[in-house]
mmCIF file of C-alpha atoms in Angstrom:
data_model
loop_
_atom_site.group_PDB
_atom_site.id
_atom_site.type_symbol
_atom_site.label_atom_id
_atom_site.label_comp_id
_atom_site.label_asym_id
_atom_site.label_seq_id
_atom_site.Cartn_x
_atom_site.Cartn_y
_atom_site.Cartn_z
ATOM 1 C CA MET A 261 -7.104 2.924 41.920
ATOM 2 C CA SER A 262 -5.281 6.147 41.208
ATOM 3 C CA SER A 263 -4.535 7.272 37.700
ATOM 4 C CA ASN A 264 -1.756 9.438 36.356
ATOM 5 C CA GLN A 265 -2.253 11.747 33.418
ATOM 6 C CA ILE A 266 0.244 10.919 30.693
ATOM 7 C CA LEU A 267 -0.926 13.361 28.023
ATOM 8 C CA SER A 268 -3.060 16.476 28.342
ATOM 9 C CA GLN A 269 -5.797 17.137 25.792
ATOM 10 C CA PRO A 270 -3.822 19.923 24.063
ATOM 11 C CA LYS A 271 -0.913 17.480 23.636
ATOM 12 C CA VAL A 272 -3.301 14.813 22.273
ATOM 13 C CA ASP A 273 -4.657 17.376 19.786
ATOM 14 C CA GLN A 274 -1.088 18.217 18.718
ATOM 15 C CA ILE A 275 -0.294 14.513 18.209
ATOM 16 C CA ILE A 276 -3.441 13.988 16.132
ATOM 17 C CA ARG A 277 -2.493 16.968 13.952
ATOM 18 C CA ARG A 278 0.987 15.482 13.389
ATOM 19 C CA ILE A 279 -0.498 12.078 12.504
ATOM 20 C CA ALA A 280 -2.906 13.735 10.037
ATOM 21 C CA TYR A 281 -0.016 15.564 8.353
ATOM 22 C CA GLN A 282 1.960 12.313 8.085
ATOM 23 C CA ILE A 283 -1.020 10.511 6.563
ATOM 24 C CA TYR A 284 -1.551 13.333 4.094
ATOM 25 C CA GLU A 285 2.124 13.486 3.108
ATOM 26 C CA ASN A 286 2.275 9.720 2.513
ATOM 27 C CA ASN A 287 -1.041 9.528 0.657
ATOM 28 C CA MET A 288 -1.459 12.840 -1.192
ATOM 29 C CA SER A 289 -2.682 11.252 -4.401
ATOM 30 C CA GLU A 290 -4.749 8.521 -2.743
ATOM 31 C CA GLU A 291 -8.413 8.339 -1.827
ATOM 32 C CA ILE A 292 -8.323 7.801 1.929
ATOM 33 C CA VAL A 293 -10.955 6.022 3.995
ATOM 34 C CA LEU A 294 -10.578 6.117 7.772
ATOM 35 C CA VAL A 295 -11.872 3.117 9.728
ATOM 36 C CA GLY A 296 -11.962 3.437 13.495
ATOM 37 C CA VAL A 297 -12.276 0.547 15.915
ATOM 38 C CA ASP A 298 -15.526 1.030 17.806
ATOM 39 C CA SER A 299 -15.421 3.772 20.470
ATOM 40 C CA GLY A 300 -11.882 5.134 20.962
ATOM 41 C CA GLY A 301 -10.671 4.306 17.475
ATOM 42 C CA ARG A 302 -13.755 5.871 15.907
ATOM 43 C CA LYS A 303 -13.152 9.100 17.827
ATOM 44 C CA LEU A 304 -9.514 9.151 16.685
ATOM 45 C CA ALA A 305 -10.569 8.512 13.061
ATOM 46 C CA GLU A 306 -13.039 11.406 13.213
ATOM 47 C CA GLN A 307 -10.430 13.773 14.643
ATOM 48 C CA ILE A 308 -7.877 12.758 12.011
ATOM 49 C CA ASN A 309 -10.544 13.185 9.343
ATOM 50 C CA ASP A 310 -11.383 16.704 10.523
ATOM 51 C CA THR A 311 -7.701 17.660 10.506
ATOM 52 C CA LEU A 312 -7.141 16.083 7.077
ATOM 53 C CA ALA A 313 -10.065 18.148 5.743
ATOM 54 C CA GLU A 314 -8.460 21.278 7.187
ATOM 55 C CA ILE A 315 -5.069 20.427 5.643
ATOM 56 C CA SER A 316 -6.149 19.161 2.231
ATOM 57 C CA GLY A 317 -9.500 20.851 1.718
ATOM 58 C CA LYS A 318 -11.275 17.540 1.150
ATOM 59 C CA LYS A 319 -13.085 15.348 3.633
ATOM 60 C CA SER A 320 -12.512 11.609 3.673
ATOM 61 C CA ILE A 321 -15.028 8.910 4.471
ATOM 62 C CA CYS A 322 -15.154 7.524 8.027
ATOM 63 C CA HIS A 323 -16.405 4.088 9.027
ATOM 64 C CA THR A 324 -16.568 2.195 12.304
ATOM 65 C CA ILE A 325 -15.506 -1.418 12.687
ATOM 66 C CA SER A 326 -17.103 -3.334 15.567
ATOM 67 C CA LEU A 327 -15.904 -6.572 17.090
ATOM 68 C CA ASP A 328 -15.839 -8.408 20.395
ATOM 69 C CA LYS A 329 -12.389 -7.378 21.631
ATOM 70 C CA GLU A 330 -12.139 -10.210 24.174
ATOM 71 C CA ASN A 331 -13.375 -13.009 21.859
ATOM 72 C CA PRO A 332 -13.196 -11.719 18.273
ATOM 73 C CA LEU A 333 -14.365 -15.004 16.731
ATOM 74 C CA ASN A 334 -17.565 -15.194 18.820
ATOM 75 C CA LYS A 335 -19.400 -12.486 16.865
ATOM 76 C CA ASP A 336 -19.267 -11.140 13.347
ATOM 77 C CA ILE A 337 -16.865 -8.293 12.669
ATOM 78 C CA LEU A 338 -19.018 -5.488 11.274
ATOM 79 C CA ILE A 339 -18.264 -2.288 9.391
ATOM 80 C CA ASP A 340 -20.951 0.382 9.414
ATOM 81 C CA GLY A 341 -22.130 2.075 6.233
ATOM 82 C CA ASP A 342 -21.493 1.118 2.635
ATOM 83 C CA VAL A 343 -18.393 -1.095 2.511
ATOM 84 C CA SER A 344 -18.063 -0.508 -1.236
ATOM 85 C CA ASP A 345 -16.539 2.845 -0.150
ATOM 86 C CA LEU A 346 -13.406 0.898 0.782
ATOM 87 C CA LYS A 347 -12.880 -0.992 -2.473
ATOM 88 C CA LYS A 348 -9.583 -0.039 -4.155
ATOM 89 C CA LYS A 349 -8.970 2.759 -1.639
ATOM 90 C CA THR A 350 -6.266 3.431 0.933
ATOM 91 C CA VAL A 351 -7.651 2.503 4.335
ATOM 92 C CA ILE A 352 -6.263 3.911 7.563
ATOM 93 C CA LEU A 353 -7.272 1.629 10.442
ATOM 94 C CA CYS A 354 -7.386 3.685 13.666
ATOM 95 C CA ASP A 355 -7.457 2.733 17.325
ATOM 96 C CA ASP A 356 -6.745 4.671 20.482
ATOM 97 C CA VAL A 357 -4.351 2.153 22.102
ATOM 98 C CA LEU A 358 -2.339 -0.631 20.451
ATOM 99 C CA ASN A 359 -1.552 -3.110 23.204
ATOM 100 C CA SER A 360 -1.184 -6.720 22.054
ATOM 101 C CA GLY A 361 -2.274 -6.091 18.457
ATOM 102 C CA ARG A 362 -5.180 -8.553 18.655
ATOM 103 C CA THR A 363 -7.946 -6.021 17.960
ATOM 104 C CA LEU A 364 -6.208 -4.586 14.902
ATOM 105 C CA ALA A 365 -5.233 -8.052 13.642
ATOM 106 C CA TYR A 366 -8.829 -9.258 13.674
ATOM 107 C CA SER A 367 -10.016 -5.955 12.196
ATOM 108 C CA LEU A 368 -7.576 -6.492 9.333
ATOM 109 C CA THR A 369 -9.118 -9.885 8.566
ATOM 110 C CA LYS A 370 -12.372 -8.098 7.736
ATOM 111 C CA LEU A 371 -10.736 -5.285 5.755
ATOM 112 C CA LEU A 372 -8.710 -7.677 3.619
ATOM 113 C CA THR A 373 -11.907 -9.314 2.306
ATOM 114 C CA LEU A 374 -12.991 -5.972 0.797
ATOM 115 C CA GLN A 375 -10.343 -5.581 -1.934
ATOM 116 C CA VAL A 376 -8.745 -2.476 -0.461
ATOM 117 C CA LYS A 377 -5.741 -0.952 -2.232
ATOM 118 C CA LYS A 378 -3.594 -0.445 0.874
ATOM 119 C CA VAL A 379 -4.034 -0.607 4.655
ATOM 120 C CA GLU A 380 -2.098 1.480 7.155
ATOM 121 C CA THR A 381 -2.587 1.741 10.907
ATOM 122 C CA ALA A 382 -2.756 4.789 13.143
ATOM 123 C CA VAL A 383 -2.786 4.648 16.938
ATOM 124 C CA LEU A 384 -2.675 7.318 19.588
ATOM 125 C CA ILE A 385 -0.791 5.186 22.154
ATOM 126 C CA LEU A 386 1.575 2.341 21.257
ATOM 127 C CA ARG A 387 2.305 -0.034 24.109
ATOM 128 C CA THR A 388 5.008 -2.670 23.973
ATOM 129 C CA HIS A 389 3.120 -5.917 24.571
ATOM 130 C CA GLY A 390 2.781 -7.200 21.004
ATOM 131 C CA ARG A 391 1.510 -10.738 20.596
ATOM 132 C CA PHE A 392 0.389 -10.226 16.999
ATOM 133 C CA PRO A 393 2.533 -8.974 14.109
ATOM 134 C CA ILE A 394 0.871 -5.575 13.869
ATOM 135 C CA TYR A 395 2.909 -2.504 13.031
ATOM 136 C CA ALA A 396 1.687 1.038 13.661
ATOM 137 C CA ASN A 397 2.414 3.153 10.589
ATOM 138 C CA TYR A 398 1.431 6.269 12.531
ATOM 139 C CA LYS A 399 1.816 6.408 16.291
ATOM 140 C CA GLY A 400 1.259 9.253 18.663
ATOM 141 C CA TYR A 401 3.089 8.232 21.804
ATOM 142 C CA GLU A 402 5.028 5.070 22.643
ATOM 143 C CA LEU A 403 4.622 3.918 26.200
ATOM 144 C CA SER A 404 6.452 1.178 28.078
ATOM 145 C CA THR A 405 4.226 -0.192 30.805
ATOM 146 C CA THR A 406 3.702 -3.401 32.682
ATOM 147 C CA ILE A 407 1.091 -5.681 31.192
ATOM 148 C CA LYS A 408 -1.188 -5.156 34.221
ATOM 149 C CA GLU A 409 -1.317 -1.386 33.807
ATOM 150 C CA HIS A 410 -4.239 0.079 31.897
ATOM 151 C CA VAL A 411 -4.077 3.052 29.542
ATOM 152 C CA GLU A 412 -7.307 4.977 29.100
ATOM 153 C CA VAL A 413 -7.993 7.726 26.594
ATOM 154 C CA LYS A 414 -10.608 10.136 27.919
ATOM 155 C CA PRO A 415 -11.793 12.451 25.126
ATOM 156 C CA GLY A 416 -11.504 16.055 26.251
ATOM 157 C CA ASP A 417 -9.333 15.159 29.265
ATOM 158 C CA GLY A 418 -6.285 13.386 27.842
ATOM 159 C CA VAL A 419 -4.602 10.016 28.366
ATOM 160 C CA PHE A 420 -4.329 8.323 31.759
ATOM 161 C CA LEU A 421 -2.392 5.371 33.153
ATOM 162 C CA ASN A 422 -4.154 3.317 35.847
#
């Protein structure tokens, strides 16, 4: 199957920088905790965190949330590290691609049990196949595709459509 590059890595880096500035502008006085969905979301959270540190001079805390993306109720939804870091803080839930919204919806169920102050979402690619009422507060690139097409973020290479 052939793949077409949608975004080059320099463009992805530029988008992440813009998202970090938006997060900072909207949450200047807040303590921010970034939570990335395992793999692609974690990488995005780390990159946003690095850029936020560059912009604001302070580094935020990063966590990873892990769940079975195909059957989220089959296994526990886990957050690495000390979850008390999230209590009464602004949490930015990050994922590389928001497709149906299922992954972020189930991730939210875990975050909402931790008495967070506020939850916002950041995604690199927003697709238009929502089946769950999930809104991306910060989005990098909105992409209209067929449901059968697959978007893949390859760190260091960019974003591809298969």
